[in-house]
Coordinates of C-alpha atoms and ligand atoms in Angstrom, one line a residue:
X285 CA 13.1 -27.3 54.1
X286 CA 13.2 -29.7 50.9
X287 CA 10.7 -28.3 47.9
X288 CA 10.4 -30.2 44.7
X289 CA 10.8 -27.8 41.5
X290 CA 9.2 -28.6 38.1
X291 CA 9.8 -26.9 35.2
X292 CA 8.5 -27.6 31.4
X293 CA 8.6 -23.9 30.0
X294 CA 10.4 -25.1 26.7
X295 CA 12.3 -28.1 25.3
X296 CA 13.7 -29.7 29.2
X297 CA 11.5 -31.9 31.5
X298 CA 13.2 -31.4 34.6
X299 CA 12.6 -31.9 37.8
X300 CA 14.8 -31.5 41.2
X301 CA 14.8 -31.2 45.4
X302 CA 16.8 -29.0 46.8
X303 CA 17.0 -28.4 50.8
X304 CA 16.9 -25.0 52.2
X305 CA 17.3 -23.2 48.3
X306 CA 21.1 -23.8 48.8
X307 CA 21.7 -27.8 48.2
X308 CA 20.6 -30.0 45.4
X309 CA 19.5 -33.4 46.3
X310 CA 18.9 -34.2 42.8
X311 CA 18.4 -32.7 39.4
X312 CA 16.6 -34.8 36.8
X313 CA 17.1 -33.0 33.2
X314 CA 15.0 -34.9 30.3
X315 CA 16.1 -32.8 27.1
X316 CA 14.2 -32.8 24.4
X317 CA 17.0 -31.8 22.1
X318 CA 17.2 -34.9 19.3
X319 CA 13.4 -34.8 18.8
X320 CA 13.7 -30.8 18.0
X321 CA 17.0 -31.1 15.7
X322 CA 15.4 -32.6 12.8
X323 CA 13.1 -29.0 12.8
X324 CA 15.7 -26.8 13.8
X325 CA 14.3 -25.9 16.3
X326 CA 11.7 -26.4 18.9
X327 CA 8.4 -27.4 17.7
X328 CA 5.6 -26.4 20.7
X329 CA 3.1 -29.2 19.6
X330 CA 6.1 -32.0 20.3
X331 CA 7.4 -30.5 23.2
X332 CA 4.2 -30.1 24.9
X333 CA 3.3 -33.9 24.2
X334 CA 6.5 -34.9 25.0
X335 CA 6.3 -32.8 28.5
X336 CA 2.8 -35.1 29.2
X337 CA 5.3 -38.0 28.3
X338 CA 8.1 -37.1 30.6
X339 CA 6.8 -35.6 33.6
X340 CA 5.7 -38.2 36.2
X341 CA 8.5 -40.2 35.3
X342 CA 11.2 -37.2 36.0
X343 CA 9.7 -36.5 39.3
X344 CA 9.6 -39.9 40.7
X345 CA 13.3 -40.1 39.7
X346 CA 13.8 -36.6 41.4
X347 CA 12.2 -38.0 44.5
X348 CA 14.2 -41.7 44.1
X349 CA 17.3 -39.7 43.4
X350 CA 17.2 -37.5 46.6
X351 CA 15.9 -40.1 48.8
X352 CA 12.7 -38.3 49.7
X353 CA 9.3 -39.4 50.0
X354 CA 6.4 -37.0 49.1
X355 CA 5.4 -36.9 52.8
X356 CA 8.8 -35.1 53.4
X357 CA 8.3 -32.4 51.3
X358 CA 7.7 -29.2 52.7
X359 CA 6.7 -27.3 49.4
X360 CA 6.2 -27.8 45.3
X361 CA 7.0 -25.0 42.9
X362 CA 6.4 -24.7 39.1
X363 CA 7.4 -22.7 36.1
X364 CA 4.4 -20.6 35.6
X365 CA 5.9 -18.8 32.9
X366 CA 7.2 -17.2 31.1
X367 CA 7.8 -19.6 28.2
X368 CA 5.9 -22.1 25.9
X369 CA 1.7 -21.8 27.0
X370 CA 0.8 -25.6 26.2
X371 CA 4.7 -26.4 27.9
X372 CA 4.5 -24.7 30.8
X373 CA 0.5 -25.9 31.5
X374 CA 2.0 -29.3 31.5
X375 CA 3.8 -28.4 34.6
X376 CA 1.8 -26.3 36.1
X377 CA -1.4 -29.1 36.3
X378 CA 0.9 -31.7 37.7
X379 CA 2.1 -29.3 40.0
X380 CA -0.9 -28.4 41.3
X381 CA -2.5 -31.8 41.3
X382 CA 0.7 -33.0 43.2
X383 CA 0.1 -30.0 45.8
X384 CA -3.4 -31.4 45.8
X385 CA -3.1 -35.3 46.2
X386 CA -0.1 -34.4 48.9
X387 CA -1.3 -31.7 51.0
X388 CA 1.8 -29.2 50.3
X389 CA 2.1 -25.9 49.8
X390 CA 2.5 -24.5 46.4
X391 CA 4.8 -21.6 43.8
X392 CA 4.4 -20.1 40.8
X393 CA 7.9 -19.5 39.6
X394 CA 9.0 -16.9 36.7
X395 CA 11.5 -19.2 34.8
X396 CA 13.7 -15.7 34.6
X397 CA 13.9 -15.5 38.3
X398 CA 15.1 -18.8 38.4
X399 CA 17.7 -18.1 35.9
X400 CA 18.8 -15.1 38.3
X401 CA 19.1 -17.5 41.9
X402 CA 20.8 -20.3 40.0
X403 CA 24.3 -18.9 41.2
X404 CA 22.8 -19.2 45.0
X405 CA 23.5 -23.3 44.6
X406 CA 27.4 -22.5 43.9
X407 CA 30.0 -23.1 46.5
X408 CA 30.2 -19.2 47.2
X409 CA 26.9 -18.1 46.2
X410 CA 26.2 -14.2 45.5
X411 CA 24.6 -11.8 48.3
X412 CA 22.2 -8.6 47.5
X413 CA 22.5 -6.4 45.7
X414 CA 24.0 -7.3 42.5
X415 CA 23.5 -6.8 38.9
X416 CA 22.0 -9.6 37.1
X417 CA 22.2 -10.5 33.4
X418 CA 20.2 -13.1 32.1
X419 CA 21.0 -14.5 28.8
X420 CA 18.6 -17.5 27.7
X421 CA 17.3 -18.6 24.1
X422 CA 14.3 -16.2 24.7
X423 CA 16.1 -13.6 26.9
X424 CA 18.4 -11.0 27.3
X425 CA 18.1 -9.0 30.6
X426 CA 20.0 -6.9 32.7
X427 CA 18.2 -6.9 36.1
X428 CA 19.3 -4.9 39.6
X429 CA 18.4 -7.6 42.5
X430 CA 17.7 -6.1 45.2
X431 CA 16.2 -9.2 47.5
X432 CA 14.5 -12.0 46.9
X433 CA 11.5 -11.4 44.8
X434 CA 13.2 -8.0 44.4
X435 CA 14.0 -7.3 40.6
X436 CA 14.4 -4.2 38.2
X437 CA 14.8 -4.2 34.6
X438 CA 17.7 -2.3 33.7
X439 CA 17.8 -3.1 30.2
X440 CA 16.8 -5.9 27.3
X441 CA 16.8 -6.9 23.9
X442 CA 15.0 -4.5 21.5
X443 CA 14.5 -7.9 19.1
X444 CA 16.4 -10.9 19.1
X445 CA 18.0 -12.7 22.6
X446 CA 21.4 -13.4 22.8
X447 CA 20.3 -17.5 22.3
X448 CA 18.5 -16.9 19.3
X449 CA 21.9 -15.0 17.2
X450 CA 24.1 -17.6 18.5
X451 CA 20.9 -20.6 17.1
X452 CA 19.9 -18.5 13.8
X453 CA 23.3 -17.7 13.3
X454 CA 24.3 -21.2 13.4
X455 CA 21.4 -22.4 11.0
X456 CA 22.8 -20.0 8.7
X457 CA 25.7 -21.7 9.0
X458 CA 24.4 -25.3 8.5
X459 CA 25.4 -26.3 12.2
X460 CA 22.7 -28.1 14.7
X461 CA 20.3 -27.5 16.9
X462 CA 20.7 -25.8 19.7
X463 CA 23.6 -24.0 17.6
X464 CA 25.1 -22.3 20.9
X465 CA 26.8 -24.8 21.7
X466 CA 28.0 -25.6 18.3
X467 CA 29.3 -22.2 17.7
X468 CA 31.0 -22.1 21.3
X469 CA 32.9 -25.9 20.3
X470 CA 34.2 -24.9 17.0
X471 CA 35.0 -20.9 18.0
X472 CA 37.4 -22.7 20.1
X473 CA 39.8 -23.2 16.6
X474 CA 39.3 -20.0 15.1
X475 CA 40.3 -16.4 15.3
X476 CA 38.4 -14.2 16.5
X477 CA 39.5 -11.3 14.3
X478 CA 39.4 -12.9 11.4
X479 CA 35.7 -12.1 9.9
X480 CA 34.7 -7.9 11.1
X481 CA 31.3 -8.2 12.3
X482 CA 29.5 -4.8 13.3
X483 CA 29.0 -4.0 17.2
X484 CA 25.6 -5.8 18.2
X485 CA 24.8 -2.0 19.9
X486 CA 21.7 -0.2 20.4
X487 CA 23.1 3.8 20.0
X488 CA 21.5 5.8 22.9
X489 CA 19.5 3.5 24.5
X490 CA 21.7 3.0 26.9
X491 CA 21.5 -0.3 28.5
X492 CA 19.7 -2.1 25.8
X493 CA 20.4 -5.0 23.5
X494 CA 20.0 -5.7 19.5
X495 CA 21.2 -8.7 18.0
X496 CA 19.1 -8.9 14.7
X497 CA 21.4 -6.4 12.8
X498 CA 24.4 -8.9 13.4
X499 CA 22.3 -11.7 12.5
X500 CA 21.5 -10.0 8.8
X501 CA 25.4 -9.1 9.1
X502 CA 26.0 -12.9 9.0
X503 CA 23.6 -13.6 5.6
X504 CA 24.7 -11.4 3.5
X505 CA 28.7 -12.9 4.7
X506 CA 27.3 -16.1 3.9
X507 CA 25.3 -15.0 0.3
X508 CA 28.6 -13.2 -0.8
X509 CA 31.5 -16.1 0.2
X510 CA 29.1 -19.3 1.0
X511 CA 29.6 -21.3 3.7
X512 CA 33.3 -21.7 4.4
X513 CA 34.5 -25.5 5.8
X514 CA 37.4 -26.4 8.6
X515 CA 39.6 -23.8 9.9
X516 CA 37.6 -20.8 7.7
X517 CA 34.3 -22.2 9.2
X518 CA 36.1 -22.0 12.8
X519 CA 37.6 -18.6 12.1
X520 CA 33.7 -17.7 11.1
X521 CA 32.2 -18.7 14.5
X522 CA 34.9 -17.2 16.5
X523 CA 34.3 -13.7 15.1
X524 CA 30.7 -13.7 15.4
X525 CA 30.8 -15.2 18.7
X526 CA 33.1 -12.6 19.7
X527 CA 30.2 -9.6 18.2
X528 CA 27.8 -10.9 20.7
X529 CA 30.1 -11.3 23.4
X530 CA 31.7 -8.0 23.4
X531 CA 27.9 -6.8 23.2
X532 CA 27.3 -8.3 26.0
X533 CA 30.2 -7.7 28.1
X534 CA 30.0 -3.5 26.8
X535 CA 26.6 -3.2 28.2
X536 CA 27.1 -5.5 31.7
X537 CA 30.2 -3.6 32.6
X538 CA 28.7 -0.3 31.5
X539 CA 25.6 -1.1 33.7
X540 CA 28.3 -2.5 36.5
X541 CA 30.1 1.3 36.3
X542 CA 27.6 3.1 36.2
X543 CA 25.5 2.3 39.2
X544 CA 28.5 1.1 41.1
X545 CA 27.8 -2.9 41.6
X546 CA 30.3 -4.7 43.2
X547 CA 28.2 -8.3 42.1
X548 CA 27.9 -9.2 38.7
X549 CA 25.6 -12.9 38.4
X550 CA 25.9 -14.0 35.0
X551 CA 22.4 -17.1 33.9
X552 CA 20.7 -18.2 31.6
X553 CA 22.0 -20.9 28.7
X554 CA 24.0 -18.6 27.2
X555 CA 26.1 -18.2 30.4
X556 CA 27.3 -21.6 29.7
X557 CA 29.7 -20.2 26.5
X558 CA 32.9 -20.5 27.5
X559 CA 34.4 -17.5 25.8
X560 CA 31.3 -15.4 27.7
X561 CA 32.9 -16.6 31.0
X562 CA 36.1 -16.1 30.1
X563 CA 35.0 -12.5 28.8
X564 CA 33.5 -11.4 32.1
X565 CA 36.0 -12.6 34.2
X566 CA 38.7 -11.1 32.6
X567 CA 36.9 -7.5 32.5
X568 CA 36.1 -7.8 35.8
X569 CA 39.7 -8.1 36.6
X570 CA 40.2 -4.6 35.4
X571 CA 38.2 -3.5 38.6
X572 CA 38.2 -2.9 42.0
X573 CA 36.1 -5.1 44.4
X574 CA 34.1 -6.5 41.2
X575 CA 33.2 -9.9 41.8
X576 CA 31.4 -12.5 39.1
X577 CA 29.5 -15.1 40.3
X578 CA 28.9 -18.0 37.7
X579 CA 26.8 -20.7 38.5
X580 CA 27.8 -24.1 37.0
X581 CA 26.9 -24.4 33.1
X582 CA 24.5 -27.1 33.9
X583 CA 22.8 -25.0 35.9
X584 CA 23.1 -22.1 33.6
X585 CA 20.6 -23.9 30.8
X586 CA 16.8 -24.9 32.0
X587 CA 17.2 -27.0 35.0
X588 CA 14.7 -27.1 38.3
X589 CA 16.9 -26.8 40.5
X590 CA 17.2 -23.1 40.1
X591 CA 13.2 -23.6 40.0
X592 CA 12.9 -25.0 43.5
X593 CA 15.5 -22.1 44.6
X594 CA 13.5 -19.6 43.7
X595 CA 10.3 -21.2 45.1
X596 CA 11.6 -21.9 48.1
X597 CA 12.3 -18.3 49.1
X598 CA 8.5 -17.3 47.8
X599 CA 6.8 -19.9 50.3
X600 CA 9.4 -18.8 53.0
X601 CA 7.9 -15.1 52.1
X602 CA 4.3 -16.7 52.7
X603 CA 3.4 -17.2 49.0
X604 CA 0.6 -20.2 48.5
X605 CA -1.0 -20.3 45.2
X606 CA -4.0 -22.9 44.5
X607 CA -6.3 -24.4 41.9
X608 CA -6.5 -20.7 40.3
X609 CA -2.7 -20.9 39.6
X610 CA -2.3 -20.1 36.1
X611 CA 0.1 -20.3 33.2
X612 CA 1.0 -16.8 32.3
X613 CA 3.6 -17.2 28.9
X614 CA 4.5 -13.7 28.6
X615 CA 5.0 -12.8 32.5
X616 CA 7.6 -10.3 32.7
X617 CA 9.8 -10.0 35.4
Ligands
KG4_1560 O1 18.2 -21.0 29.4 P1 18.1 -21.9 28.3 O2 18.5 -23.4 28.5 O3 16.6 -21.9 27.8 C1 15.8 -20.8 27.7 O4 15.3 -20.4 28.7 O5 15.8 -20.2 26.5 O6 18.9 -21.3 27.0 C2 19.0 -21.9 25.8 C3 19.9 -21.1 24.9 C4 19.9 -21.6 23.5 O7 19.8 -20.5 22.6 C5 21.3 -22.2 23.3 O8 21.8 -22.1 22.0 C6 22.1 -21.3 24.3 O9 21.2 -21.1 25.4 N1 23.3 -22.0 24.8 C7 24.5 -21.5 24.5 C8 25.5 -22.4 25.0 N2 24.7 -23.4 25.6 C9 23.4 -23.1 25.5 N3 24.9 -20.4 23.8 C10 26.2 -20.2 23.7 N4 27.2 -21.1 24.1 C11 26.8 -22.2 24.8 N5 27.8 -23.0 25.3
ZN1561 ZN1 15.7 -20.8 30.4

């Protein structure tokens, strides 16, 4: 079974085929990452426009890439949401005029989902149940998946995703766009005790997030000494990464313990940090028959891949949508 994912929920144009939701034929990633940096940030009016630029092109190389013609598909699915409105109707139309013009059948996708089955297109991928966190620029999840389509919330950010500290945090700190992967680079040379940072945790609600409080934590460092430069700036990065981090990993493994998991799936882009990785795998250590499952970090941040994963299990559950498939940005999972 070969389905052709689409996804344009936010700053990536990307398109992929992957047979039987386990192999990637191809995975096509336009990123629209220089044309946000000069803004800090994404823009939606550019990355919609840009979307409408990039699309056809990114699925015809999909297609060229995997070697399959549009007659051998046996299914399309799109990011329906949640994410960007006029980004993820750029998908969503071609989608369904594609599902149209070819005669296939056709998936809505929540981009959060696909963030979840990422780790099925690793070597060893997961099985059910297992405890899911999802860390993305717009999320922070914990989710118990039970089955395919099969999802509760454990927990979530009260205000700001895991993405957003590690980007604001790194606009505070005069580093670029998308400042995740700044902060992860130059953490790398610093210590991670240096700078004390309060615990990014939300008292009594148990299984919930806050990041906002660390952010403000991070301003008034940087009103009192300034930006610091070289090994200072490094030692800086470390020891906030570390806060949100240790947030993290307090309330996975707390989750993990509590309702006795033996799976642990880590997605989203912020499962590409390396100290995050390292993190969880070295907790897990600490416990009996607890295994991680990490998918690679390119399939960690937006990809379709993990799009045409998720969509191929929905049409093997019978799911067709139509014309009347719409794009819902705020669709929880
Ligand atoms: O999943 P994703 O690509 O898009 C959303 O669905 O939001 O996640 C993007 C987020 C951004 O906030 C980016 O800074 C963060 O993932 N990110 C990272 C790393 N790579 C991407 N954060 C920390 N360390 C990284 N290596
Ligand atoms: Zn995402």
């Amino acid at each position: 079974m070969k389905v052709l994912g689409i996804e344009t929920s936010c700053d990536e144009t990307a398109a992929s085929v992957v047979e039987d939701g386990r192999r990637v034929l191809s995975d096509v990633v336009a990123t629209q990452i220089e044309l946000h940096r000069k803004w800090g940030g994404v823009v939606p009016e550019l990355a919609s426009r840009n979307h409408v630029m990039q699309v056809l092109p990114v699925v015809d190389e999909a297609l060229a890439r995997a070697g399959v013609k549009p007659a051998e598909l046996d299914g399309i699915a799109v990011t329906s949401g949640p994410g960007l409105v006029g980004a993820l109707l750029v998908g969503v139309q071609v989608a369904k005029a594609l599902a149209e013009a070819w005669q296939k059948p056709l998936a809505g996708v929540n981009h959060l989902e696909g963030h979840l089955l990422a780790a099925f297109l690793s070597e060893t991928p997961p099985t059910f149940p297992f405890l899911g966190l999802v860390v993305s620029g717009g999320h922070t999840s914990l989710y118990a998946a039970e089955g395919f389509g099969r999802y509760r919330l454990l927990g979530a950010t009260r205000d700001d995703a895991a993405g957003e500290a590690f980007d604001k945090g790194a606009k505070l700190l005069g580093l670029p766009y998308p400042g995740g992967v700044a902060i992860d680079r130059l953490a790398r040379q610093g210590d991670e005790l240096a700078v004390r940072f309060p615990r990014a945790i939300v008292k009594g609600a148990d299984l919930d997030f806050s990041f906002s409080g660390l952010k403000t934590a991070l301003l008034h460092h940087v009103r009192k000494h300034g930006v610091p430069e070289g090994k200072a700036l490094a030692d800086l990065c470390a020891s906030y990464q570390e806060a949100i981090v240790g947030a993290l990993t307090h309330k996975l493994f707390r989750a993990a313990r509590r309702l006795q998991f033996s799976r642990v799936v880590l997605a989203g882009g912020v499962a590409a940090n390396s100290r995050l990785r390292a993190a969880v795998v070295e907790r897990a250590a600490e416990y009996e028959e607890l295994s991680v499952f990490l998918p690679a970090p390119k399939l960690c941040t937006d990809n379709a891949a993990m799009i045409a994963v998720a969509g191929t299990e929905a049409l093997r559950r019978g799911e067709r949508r139509g014309p009347d498939l719409a794009a819902d940005a705020s669709w929880r999972l």
